[in-house]
Each structure stands twice: as structure tokens, then as C-alpha cells.
Short mmCIF file of C-alpha atoms in Angstrom, two decimals:
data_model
loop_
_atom_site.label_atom_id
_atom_site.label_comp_id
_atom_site.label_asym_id
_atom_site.label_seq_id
_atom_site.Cartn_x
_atom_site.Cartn_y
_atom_site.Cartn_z
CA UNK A 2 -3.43 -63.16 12.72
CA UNK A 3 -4.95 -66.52 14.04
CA UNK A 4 -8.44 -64.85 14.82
CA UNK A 5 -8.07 -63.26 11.10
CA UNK A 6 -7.43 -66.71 10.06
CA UNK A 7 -10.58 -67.79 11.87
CA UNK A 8 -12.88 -65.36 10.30
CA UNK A 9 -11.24 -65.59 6.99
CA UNK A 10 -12.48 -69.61 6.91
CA UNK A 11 -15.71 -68.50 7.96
CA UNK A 12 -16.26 -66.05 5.65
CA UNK A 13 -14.90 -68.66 2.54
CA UNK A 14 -17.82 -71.02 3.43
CA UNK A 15 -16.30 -73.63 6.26
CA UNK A 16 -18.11 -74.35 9.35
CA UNK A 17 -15.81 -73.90 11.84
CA UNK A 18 -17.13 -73.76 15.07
CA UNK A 19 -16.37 -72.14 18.72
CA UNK A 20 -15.31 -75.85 19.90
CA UNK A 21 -13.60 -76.81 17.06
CA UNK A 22 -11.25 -73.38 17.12
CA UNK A 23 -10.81 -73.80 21.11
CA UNK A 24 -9.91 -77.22 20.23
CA UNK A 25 -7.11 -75.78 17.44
CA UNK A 26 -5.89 -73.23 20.20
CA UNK A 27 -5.43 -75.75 22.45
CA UNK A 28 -3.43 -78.53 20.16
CA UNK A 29 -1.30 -75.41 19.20
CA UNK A 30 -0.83 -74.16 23.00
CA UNK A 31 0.47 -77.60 23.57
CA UNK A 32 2.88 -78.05 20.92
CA UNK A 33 1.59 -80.23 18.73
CA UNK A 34 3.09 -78.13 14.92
CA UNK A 35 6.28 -78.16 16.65
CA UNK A 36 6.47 -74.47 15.17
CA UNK A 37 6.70 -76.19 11.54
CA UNK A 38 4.25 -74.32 9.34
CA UNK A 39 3.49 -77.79 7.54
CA UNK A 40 2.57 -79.29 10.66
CA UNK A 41 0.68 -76.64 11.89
CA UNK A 42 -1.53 -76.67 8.45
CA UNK A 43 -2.31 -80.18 8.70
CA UNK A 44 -3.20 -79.80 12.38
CA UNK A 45 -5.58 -76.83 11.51
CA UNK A 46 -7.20 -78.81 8.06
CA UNK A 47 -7.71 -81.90 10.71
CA UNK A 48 -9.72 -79.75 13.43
CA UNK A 49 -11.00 -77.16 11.22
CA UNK A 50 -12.11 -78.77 8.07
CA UNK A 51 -15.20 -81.51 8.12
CA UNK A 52 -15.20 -82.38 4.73
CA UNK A 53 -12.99 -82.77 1.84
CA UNK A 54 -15.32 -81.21 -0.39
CA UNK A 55 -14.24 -77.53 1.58
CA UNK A 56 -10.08 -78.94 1.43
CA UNK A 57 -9.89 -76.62 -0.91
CA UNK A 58 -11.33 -73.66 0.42
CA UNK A 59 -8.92 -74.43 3.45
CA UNK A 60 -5.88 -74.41 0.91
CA UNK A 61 -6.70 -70.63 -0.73
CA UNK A 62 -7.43 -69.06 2.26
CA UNK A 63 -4.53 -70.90 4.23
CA UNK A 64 -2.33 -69.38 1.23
CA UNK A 65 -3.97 -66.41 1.28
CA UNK A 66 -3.24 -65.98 5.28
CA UNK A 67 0.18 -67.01 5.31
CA UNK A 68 1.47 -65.57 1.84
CA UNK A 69 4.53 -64.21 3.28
CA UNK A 70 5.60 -67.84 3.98
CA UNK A 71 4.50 -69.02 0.89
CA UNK A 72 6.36 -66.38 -0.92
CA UNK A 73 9.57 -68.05 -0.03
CA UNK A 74 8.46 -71.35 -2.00
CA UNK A 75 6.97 -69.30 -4.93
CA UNK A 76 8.06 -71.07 -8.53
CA UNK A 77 8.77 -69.06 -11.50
CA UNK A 78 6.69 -70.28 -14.75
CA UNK A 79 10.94 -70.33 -16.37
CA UNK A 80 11.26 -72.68 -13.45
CA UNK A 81 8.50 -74.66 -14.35
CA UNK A 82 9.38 -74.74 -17.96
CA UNK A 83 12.61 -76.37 -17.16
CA UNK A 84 11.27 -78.69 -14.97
CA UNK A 85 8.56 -79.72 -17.47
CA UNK A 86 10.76 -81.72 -19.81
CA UNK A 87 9.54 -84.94 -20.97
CA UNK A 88 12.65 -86.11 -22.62
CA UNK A 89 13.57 -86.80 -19.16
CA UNK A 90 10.46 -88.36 -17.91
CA UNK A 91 10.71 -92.13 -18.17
CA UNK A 92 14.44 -92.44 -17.65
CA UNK A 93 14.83 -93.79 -14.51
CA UNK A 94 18.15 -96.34 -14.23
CA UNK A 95 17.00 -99.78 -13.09
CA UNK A 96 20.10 -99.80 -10.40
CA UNK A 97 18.05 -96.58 -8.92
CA UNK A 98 14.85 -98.21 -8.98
CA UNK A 99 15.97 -101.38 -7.15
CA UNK A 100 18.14 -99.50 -4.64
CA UNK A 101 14.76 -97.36 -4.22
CA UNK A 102 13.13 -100.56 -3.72
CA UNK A 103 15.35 -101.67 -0.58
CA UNK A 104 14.52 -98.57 0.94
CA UNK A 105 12.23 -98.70 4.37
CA UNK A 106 12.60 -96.01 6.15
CA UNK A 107 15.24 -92.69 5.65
CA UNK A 108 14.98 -90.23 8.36
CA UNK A 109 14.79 -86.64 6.50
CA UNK A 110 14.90 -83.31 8.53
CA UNK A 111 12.51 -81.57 6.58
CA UNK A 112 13.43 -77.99 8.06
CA UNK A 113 16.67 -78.37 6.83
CA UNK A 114 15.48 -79.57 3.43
CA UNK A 115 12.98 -76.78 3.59
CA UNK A 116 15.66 -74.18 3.34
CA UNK A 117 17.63 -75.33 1.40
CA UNK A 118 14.75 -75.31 -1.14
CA UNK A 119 14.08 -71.37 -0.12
CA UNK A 120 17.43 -70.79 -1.18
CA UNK A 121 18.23 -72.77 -4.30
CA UNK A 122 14.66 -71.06 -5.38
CA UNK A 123 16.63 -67.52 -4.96
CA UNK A 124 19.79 -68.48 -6.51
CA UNK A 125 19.03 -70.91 -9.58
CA UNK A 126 19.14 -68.80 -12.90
CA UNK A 127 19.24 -71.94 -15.20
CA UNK A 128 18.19 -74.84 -16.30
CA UNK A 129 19.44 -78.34 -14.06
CA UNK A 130 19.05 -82.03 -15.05
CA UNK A 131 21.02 -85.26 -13.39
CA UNK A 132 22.79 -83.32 -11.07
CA UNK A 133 22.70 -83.57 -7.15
CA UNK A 134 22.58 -79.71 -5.95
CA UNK A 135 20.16 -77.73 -8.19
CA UNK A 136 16.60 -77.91 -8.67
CA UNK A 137 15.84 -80.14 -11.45
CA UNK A 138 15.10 -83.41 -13.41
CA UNK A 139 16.65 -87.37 -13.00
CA UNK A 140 19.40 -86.08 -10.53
CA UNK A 141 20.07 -87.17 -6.62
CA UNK A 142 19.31 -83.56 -5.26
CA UNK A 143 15.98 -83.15 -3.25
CA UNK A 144 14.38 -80.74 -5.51
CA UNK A 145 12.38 -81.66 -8.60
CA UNK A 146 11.44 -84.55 -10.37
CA UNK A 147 11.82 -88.21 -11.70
CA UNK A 148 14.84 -88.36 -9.52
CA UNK A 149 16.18 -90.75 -7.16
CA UNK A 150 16.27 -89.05 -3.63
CA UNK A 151 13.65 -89.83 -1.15
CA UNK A 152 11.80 -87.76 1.08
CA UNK A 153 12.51 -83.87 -0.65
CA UNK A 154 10.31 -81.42 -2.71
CA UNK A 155 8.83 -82.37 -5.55
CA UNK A 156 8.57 -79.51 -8.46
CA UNK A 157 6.53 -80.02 -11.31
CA UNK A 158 5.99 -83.41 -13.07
CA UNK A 159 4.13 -86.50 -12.00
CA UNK A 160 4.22 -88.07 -8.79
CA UNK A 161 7.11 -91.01 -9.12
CA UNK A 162 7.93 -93.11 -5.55
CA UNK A 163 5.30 -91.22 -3.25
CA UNK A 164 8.49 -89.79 -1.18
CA UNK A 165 7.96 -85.94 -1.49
CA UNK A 166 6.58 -84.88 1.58
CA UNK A 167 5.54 -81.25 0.26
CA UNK A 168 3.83 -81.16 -3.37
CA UNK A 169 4.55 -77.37 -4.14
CA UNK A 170 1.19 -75.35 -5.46
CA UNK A 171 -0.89 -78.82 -6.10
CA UNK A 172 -4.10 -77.95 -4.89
CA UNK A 173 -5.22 -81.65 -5.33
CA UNK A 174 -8.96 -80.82 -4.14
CA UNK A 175 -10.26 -78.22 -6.32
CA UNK A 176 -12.27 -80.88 -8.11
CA UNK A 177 -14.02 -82.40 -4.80
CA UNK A 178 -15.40 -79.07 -4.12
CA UNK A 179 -19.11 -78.94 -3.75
CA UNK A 180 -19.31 -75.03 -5.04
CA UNK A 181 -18.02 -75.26 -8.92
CA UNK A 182 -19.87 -75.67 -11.76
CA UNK A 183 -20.20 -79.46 -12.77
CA UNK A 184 -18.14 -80.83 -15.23
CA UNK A 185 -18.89 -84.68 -17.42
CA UNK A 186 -17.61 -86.53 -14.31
CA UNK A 187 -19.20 -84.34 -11.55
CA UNK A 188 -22.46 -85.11 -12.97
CA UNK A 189 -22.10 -89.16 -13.55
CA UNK A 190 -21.55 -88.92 -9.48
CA UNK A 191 -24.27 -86.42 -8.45
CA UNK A 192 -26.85 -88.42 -10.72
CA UNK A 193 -26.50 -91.39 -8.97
CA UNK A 194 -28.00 -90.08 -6.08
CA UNK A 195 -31.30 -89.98 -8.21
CA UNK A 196 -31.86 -93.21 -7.27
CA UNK A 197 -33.32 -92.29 -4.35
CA UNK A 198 -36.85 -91.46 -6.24
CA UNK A 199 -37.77 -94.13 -6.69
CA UNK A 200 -37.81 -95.40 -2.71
CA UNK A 201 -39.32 -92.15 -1.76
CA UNK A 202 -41.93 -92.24 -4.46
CA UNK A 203 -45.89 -92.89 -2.77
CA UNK A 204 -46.55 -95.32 -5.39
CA UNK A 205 -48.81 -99.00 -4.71
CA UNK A 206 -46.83 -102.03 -3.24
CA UNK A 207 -47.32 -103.93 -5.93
CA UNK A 208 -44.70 -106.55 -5.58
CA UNK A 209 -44.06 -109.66 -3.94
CA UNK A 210 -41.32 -109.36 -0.40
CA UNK A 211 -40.28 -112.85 -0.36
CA UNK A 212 -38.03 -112.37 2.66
CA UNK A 213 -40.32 -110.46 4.37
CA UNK A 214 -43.38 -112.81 3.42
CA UNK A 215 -41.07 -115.83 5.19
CA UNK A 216 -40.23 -113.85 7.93
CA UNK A 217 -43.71 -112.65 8.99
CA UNK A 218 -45.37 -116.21 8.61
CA UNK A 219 -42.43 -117.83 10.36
CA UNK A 220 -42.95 -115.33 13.33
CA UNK A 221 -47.13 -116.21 13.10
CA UNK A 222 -46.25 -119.86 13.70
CA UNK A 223 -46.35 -120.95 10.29
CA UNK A 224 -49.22 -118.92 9.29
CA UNK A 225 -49.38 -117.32 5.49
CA UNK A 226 -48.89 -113.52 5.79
CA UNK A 227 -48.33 -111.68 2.68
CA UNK A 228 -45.92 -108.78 2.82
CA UNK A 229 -45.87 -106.75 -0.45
CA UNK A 230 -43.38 -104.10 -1.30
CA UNK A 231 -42.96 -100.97 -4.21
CA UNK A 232 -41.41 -102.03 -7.56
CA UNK A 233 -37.97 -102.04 -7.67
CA UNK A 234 -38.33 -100.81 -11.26
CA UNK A 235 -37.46 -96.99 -11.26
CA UNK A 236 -41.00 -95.35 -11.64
CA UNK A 237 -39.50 -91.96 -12.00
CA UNK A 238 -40.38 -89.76 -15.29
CA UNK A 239 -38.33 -86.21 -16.11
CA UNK A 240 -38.89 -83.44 -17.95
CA UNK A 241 -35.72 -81.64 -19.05
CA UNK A 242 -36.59 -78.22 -20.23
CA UNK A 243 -33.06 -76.22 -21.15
CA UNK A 244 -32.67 -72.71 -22.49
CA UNK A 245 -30.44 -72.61 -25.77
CA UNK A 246 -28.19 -70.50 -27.25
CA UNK A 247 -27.74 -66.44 -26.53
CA UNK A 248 -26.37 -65.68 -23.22
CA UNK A 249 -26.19 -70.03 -22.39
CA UNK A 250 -23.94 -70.17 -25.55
CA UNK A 251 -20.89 -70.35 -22.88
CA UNK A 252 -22.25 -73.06 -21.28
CA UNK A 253 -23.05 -75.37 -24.43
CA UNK A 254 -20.23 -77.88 -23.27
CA UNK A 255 -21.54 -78.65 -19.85
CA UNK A 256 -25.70 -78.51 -21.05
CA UNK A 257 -24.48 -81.31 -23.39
CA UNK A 258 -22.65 -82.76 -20.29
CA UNK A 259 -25.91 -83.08 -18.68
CA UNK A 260 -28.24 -84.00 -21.42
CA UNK A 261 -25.71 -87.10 -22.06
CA UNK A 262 -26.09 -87.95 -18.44
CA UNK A 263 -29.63 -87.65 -18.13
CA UNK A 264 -30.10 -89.45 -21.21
CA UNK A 265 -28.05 -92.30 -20.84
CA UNK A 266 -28.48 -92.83 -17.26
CA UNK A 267 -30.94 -95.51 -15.76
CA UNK A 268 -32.42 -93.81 -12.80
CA UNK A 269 -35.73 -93.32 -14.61
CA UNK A 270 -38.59 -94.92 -16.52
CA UNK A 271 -39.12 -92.26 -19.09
CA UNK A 272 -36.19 -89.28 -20.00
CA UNK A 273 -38.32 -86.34 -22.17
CA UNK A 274 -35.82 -83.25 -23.29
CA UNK A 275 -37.23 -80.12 -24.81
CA UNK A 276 -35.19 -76.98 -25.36
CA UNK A 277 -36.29 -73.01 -25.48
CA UNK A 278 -34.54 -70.00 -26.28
CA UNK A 279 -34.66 -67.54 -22.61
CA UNK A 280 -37.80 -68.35 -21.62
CA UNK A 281 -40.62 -71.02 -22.15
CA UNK A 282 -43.46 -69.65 -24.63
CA UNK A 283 -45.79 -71.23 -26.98
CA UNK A 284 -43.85 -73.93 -28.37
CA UNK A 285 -40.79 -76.09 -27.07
CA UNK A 286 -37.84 -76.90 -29.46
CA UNK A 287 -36.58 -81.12 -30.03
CA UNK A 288 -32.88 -79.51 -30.78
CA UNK A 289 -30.95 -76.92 -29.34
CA UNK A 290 -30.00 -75.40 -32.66
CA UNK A 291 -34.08 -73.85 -31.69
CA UNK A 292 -34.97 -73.66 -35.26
CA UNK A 293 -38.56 -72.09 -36.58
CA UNK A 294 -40.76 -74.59 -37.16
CA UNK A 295 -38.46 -77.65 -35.37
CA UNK A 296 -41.22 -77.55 -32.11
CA UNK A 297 -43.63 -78.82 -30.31
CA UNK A 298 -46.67 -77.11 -28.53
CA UNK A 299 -46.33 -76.95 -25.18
CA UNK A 300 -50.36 -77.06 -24.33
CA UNK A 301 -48.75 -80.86 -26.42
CA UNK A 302 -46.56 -81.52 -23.94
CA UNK A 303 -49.48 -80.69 -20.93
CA UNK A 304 -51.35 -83.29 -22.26
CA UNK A 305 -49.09 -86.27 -23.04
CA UNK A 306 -46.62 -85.63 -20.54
CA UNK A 307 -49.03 -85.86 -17.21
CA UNK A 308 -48.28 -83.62 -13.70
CA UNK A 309 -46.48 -86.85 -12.31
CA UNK A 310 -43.44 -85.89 -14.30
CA UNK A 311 -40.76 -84.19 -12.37
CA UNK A 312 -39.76 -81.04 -13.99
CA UNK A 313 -36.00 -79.56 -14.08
CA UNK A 314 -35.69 -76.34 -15.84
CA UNK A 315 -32.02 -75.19 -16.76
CA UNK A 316 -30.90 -71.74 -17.75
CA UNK A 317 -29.69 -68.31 -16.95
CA UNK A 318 -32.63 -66.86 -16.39
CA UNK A 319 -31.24 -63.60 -18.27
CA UNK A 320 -33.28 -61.55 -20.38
CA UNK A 321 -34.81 -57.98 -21.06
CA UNK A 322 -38.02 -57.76 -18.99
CA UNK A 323 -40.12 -57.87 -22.08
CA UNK A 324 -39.34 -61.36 -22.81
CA UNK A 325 -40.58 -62.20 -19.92
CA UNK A 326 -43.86 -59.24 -19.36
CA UNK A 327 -44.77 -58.80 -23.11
CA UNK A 328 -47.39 -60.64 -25.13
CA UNK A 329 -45.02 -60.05 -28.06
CA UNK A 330 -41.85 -60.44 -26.22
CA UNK A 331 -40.75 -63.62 -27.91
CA UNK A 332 -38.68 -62.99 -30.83
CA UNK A 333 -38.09 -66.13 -32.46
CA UNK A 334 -41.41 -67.82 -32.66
CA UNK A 335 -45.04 -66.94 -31.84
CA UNK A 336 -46.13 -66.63 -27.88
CA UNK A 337 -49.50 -68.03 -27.95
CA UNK A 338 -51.53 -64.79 -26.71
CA UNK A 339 -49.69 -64.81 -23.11
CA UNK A 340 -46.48 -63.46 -22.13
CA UNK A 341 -43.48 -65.81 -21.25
CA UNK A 342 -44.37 -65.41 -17.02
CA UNK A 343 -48.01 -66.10 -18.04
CA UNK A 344 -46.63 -69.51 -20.09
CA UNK A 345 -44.01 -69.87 -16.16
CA UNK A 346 -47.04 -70.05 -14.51
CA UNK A 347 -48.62 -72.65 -16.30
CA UNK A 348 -46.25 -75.01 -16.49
CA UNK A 349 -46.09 -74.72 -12.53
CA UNK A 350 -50.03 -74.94 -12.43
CA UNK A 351 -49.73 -78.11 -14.52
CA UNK A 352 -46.65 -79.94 -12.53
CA UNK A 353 -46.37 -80.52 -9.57
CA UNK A 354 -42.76 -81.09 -9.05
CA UNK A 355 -40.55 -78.52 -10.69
CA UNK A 356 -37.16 -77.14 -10.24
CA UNK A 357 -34.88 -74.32 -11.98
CA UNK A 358 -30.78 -74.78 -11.95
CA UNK A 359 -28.72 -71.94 -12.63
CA UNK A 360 -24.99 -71.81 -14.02
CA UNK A 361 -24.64 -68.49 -12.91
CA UNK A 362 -27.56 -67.52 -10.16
CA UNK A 363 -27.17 -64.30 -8.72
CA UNK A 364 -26.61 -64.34 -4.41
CA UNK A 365 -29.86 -62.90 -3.48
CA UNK A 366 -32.58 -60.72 -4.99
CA UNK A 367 -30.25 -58.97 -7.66
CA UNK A 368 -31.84 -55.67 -8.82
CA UNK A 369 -29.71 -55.66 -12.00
CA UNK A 370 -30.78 -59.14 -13.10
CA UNK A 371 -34.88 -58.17 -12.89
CA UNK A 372 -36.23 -61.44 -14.31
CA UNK A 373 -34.13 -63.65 -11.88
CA UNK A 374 -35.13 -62.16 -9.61
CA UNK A 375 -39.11 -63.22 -10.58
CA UNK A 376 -38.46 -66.33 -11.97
CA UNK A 377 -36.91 -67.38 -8.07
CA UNK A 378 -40.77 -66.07 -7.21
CA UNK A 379 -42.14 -68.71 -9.13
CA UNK A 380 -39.87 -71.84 -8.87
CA UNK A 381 -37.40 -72.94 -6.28
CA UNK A 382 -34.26 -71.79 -8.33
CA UNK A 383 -30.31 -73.51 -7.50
CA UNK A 384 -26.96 -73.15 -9.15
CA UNK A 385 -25.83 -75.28 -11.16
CA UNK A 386 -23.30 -77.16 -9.04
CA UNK A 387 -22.52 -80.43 -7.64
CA UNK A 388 -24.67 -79.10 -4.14
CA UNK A 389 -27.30 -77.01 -6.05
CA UNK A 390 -27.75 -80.25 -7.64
CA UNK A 391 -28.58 -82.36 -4.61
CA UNK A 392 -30.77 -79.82 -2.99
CA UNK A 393 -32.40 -79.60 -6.27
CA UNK A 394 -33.04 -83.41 -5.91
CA UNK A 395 -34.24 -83.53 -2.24
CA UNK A 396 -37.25 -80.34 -3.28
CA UNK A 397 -38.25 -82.78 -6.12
CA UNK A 398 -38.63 -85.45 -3.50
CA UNK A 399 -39.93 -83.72 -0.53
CA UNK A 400 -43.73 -84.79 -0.14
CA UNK A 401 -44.72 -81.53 0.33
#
């Protein structure tokens, strides 16, 4: 099972290496989970796991390997309903919460607890508040919630005195994962690594280093030497290109996440947004609504909008091949003489910065999704994630 376990982590995206599982083997060949199974799964996340981005990785396929353990501890959703009773929630007596307050340190033998747990799980067919045996709400027993023991299980409900010491099903992580599609929040913190553009931009040193202008003439003996460095003023200008409507209809919640954090952020000097409908043709849209007539030309945007800009492109990337081949393949507006891969190639003749993000990318070349599959011939395509994101952001910087 443990080698299982080993290729099961590899194959869910973690790291682990040769050392790192010799180094597991050999905490576990000396003891060190004291044959608990929640001591040997914070060993294993310690040794195995690097970040805590892939913590939750390690939980599913931890669950996944060791499901006839976790089994035992499985709650019902009539469990869960009883638990979940907010009448109860904020009724803690004061006497409690002082005695609570005295407390230092209670030894608990969490085996013990453990089982008991397994079998109040099998033999509770009912619904338990203030007592001190069942699984339930406001009581003294170990099990459940906004009660006053320390050190059992907490079921359900909000974290109260920090005691429990095993938080059944939480799966705490899933939102520092690196691998999901971005939510409002997720992209506030991957934006701010933007500000990186601006140091990495070759642009003049135009400004004035005080400190480094002392520095230098106080190590030439008092001798003036200027020392000029890049504005600190963020020099950056994007180009936000997003497909609209159709096939990105599911996604209009998190392209309005982004255009609100692109928009309202301050990593650049000039923010220009421009929508299409599956693929870029002769005109660009102001709104996503990407009504007739409600456009600009896009030879326009060539010429005001000069090859300095960075470029992101965001969409799915899915349509019938004659959007993308055909002269005529545009439906909702006119294509200018060229086809839509034709009107692709411009825009990366004209730019020289450009990159395409993905909410649902295909792995690979994928046969059944045909213009993907091209469009990742012309630009460097990622998913739309949290680390698609960032190595988006490092391809727009890279000097090459």
C-alpha cells in the first residue's frame, strides 16, 4: 500500500522525491506515528508535501488511500443536519467559558476518544443537544460542537476554543491550491505580482538615486557622481482582449472577476479592455453584451495602441473550424476580407508581448478541440488559474 501511496501523490501533481520518501520510510521504521493514523498523516504531509498550495492534493489522495479508515469517521448529511443548529450556536454559559479559561493543559488519550467517536457514529439514530454522551451541540461530551469539553472531535459548526484535535472532513486548503480556477480573491493576490513589470521593463534611467548618488561620491572622496535609476512610476500598458458570451457564458462571473481587478488595480500606466465573440475579427467590442455596431476597428486599435502594450487574450478557444479558417466565418459582424487566424496572426505580428489564458485548456494537443489546438501554435496559451496566471506573467516579461 505505501508504494501505492507513493505513486498515487505522484501521479496527483506533488513532487515527492526518492530522498524525501526514504526519508518517510525511515521516520516510520523508527516509530515516529506511534501506529496512530493521525500521526502518521502529519508525518507524511511534513516530509512529503513542499508547499501548502499541494495540502490539498495530499488530503484527497491521503483519503482516497486510506478510505477504509476513513470510513469509520464517515458523517451522515442527517448527522450533519442535527449538528447544524444555530439556535444553539451562541449559547455558551459564562461559568463554562471562565472555567475554559483556567484551563492549561488536559491530557486527552486521543485513541481512546477516537473510538469512542467510531462507535457513537454507528449507534446514534437521533438528534443530541446539552448532553454529555452523544454526538451533539452545547453538551460536555467530546463529540460536536459549541460545547464545553476540551481536546475531542469537533462535528460540524464553527471552530469555538481551538481544542479539537481532529476537524472531521474540513479540507481547509482547497482554496490555497495553485490548480483551480481563480475566484475575486485569488486574483487580487496573483495580480500583485504584476508589479514586477515594471523593474524588469528595459526602459531609460531617467530618475534621480539619491542614496546611491551619496554613496558613490562619498566612496570617490567627495567627488560628484551621478547615479540615475528607472521611474518608479509603473510604465506598464495592457491590452485585455476577452471572448464574450456563447460557450464563455459559464464563466461570466469570474471574466468580470478579472476585468474588476485589472481595472481597478494600480500595477499599470494605461488598462485598455476590448471584448470579441470566439475569435478576434474585424472589429473589437467596448461591452461584453458584443452588440452590432458597439465596436471598434481593430486596424484602430494597431494604430493607437502601439506594440509596447502587453497583450493578454482570455477565452476558450472553442469554436467550429470555420470561425477560425473561413473568410465568412464570423457570424455576428463583418471579417474584414481575412479569416479569424489571418486577423490571430496579425495581432501577433503587431505586439510583441502576447499571451492567451484558458478556463478550460485542453492537456495537450486535443484532436477533438481542432482550433485549440492552432491557436496554442500561435500564442503561448495557459489555464486560467492562480499558476497559469504567473507563468503567464513571467512569458510577458521574459526579454526574449
Amino acid at each position: 500500500m505505501f508504494d501505492n501511496f507513493f505513486y498515487a501523490l505522484r501521479d496527483a501533481g506533488l513532487r515527492v522525491t526518492m530522498g524525501e520518501w526514504l526519508t518517510f520510510q525511515d521516520a516510520m521504521s523508527q516509530g515516529m506515528c506511534n501506529s496512530s493514523l493521525t500521526e502518521f498523516y502529519y508525518l507524511a504531509r511534513m516530509i512529503l508535501v513542499k508547499s501548502e498550495t499541494d495540502f490539498d492534493k495530499f488530503d484527497m489522495v491521503f483519503e482516497s488511500m486510506f478510505k477504509a479508515v476513513s470510513r469509520e469517521t464517515e458523517i451522515s448529511k442527517n448527522m450533519l443536519q442535527w449538528l447544524d443548529n444555530s439556535e444553539f450556536t451562541e449559547m455558551v454559559a459564562e461559568p463554562e467559558r471562565q472555567w475554559l479559561n483556567k484551563v492549561e493543559e488536559i491530557q486527552v488519550d486521543k485513541d481512546d476518544v477516537e473510538e469512542k467517536f467510531k462507535q457513537r457514529l454507528r449507534d446514534q439514530d437521533s438528534e443530541h443537544n446539552g448532553g454529555s454522551h452523544w454526538i451533539g451541540t452545547m453538551g460536555k461530551t467530546s463529540f460536536g460542537n459549541t460545547g464545553g469539553n476540551v481536546g475531542g472531535v469537533r462535528v460540524g459548526g464553527k471552530t469555538g476554543y481551538q481544542s479539537a484535535f481532529s476537524v472531521v472532513g474540513a479540507r481547509k486548503y482547497r482554496d490555497f491550491r495553485d490548480d483551480r480556477v481563480m475566484d475575486n480573491r485569488q486574483f487580487q493576490q496573483a495580480l500583485r505580482k504584476l508589479r514586477q513589470f515594471s523593474s524588469k521593463l528595459d526602459i531609460p534611467k531617467t530618475e534621480l538615486d539619491l542614496d546611491g548618488t551619496i554613496d558613490k561620491t562619498c566612496n570617490h572622496g567627495g567627488l560628484l557622481h551621478i547615479v540615475m535609476e528607472k521611474p518608479r512610476k509603473n510604465a506598464v500598458k495592457l491590452l485585455l482582449l476577452m471572448d464574450s458570451g456563447g460557450t464563455m457564458i459559464p464563466y461570466t462571473t469570474l471574466l468580470n472577476d478579472l476585468f474588476q481587478s485589472v481595472t481597478k488595480t494600480n500595477h499599470f500606466k494605461e488598462v485598455k479592455v476590448y471584448f470579441f465573440h470566439n475569435c478576434i475579427y474585424s472589429n473589437l467590442y467596448k461591452t461584453p453584451e458584443c452588440e452590432n455596431g458597439d465596436w471598434v476597428d481593430t486596424e484602430w486599435v494597431f494604430r493607437n495602441m502601439d506594440s509596447d502594450y502587453k497583450v493578454i487574450i482570455v477565452g476558450d478557444a472553442a469554436m467550429a473550424p470555420e470561425e477560425l479558417y473561413s473568410d465568412t466565418g464570423n457570424y455576428r459582424g463583418p471579417n474584414g476580407g481575412l479569416s479569424g487566424m489571418d486577423w490571430l496572426l496579425q495581432v501577433k505580428r503587431h505586439y510583441k508581448k502576447i499571451v492567451w489564458l484558458n478556463p478550460k485548456m485542453a492537456p495537450g494537443r486535443a484532436p477533438w478541440r481542432e482550433a485549440e489546438t492552432a491557436i496554442k501554435e500561435v500564442f503561448p496559451m495557459y489555464k486560467l488559474t492562480v499558476s497559469g496566471l504567473n507563468e503567464a506573467m513571467k512569458e510577458l516579461v521574459a526579454k526574449r
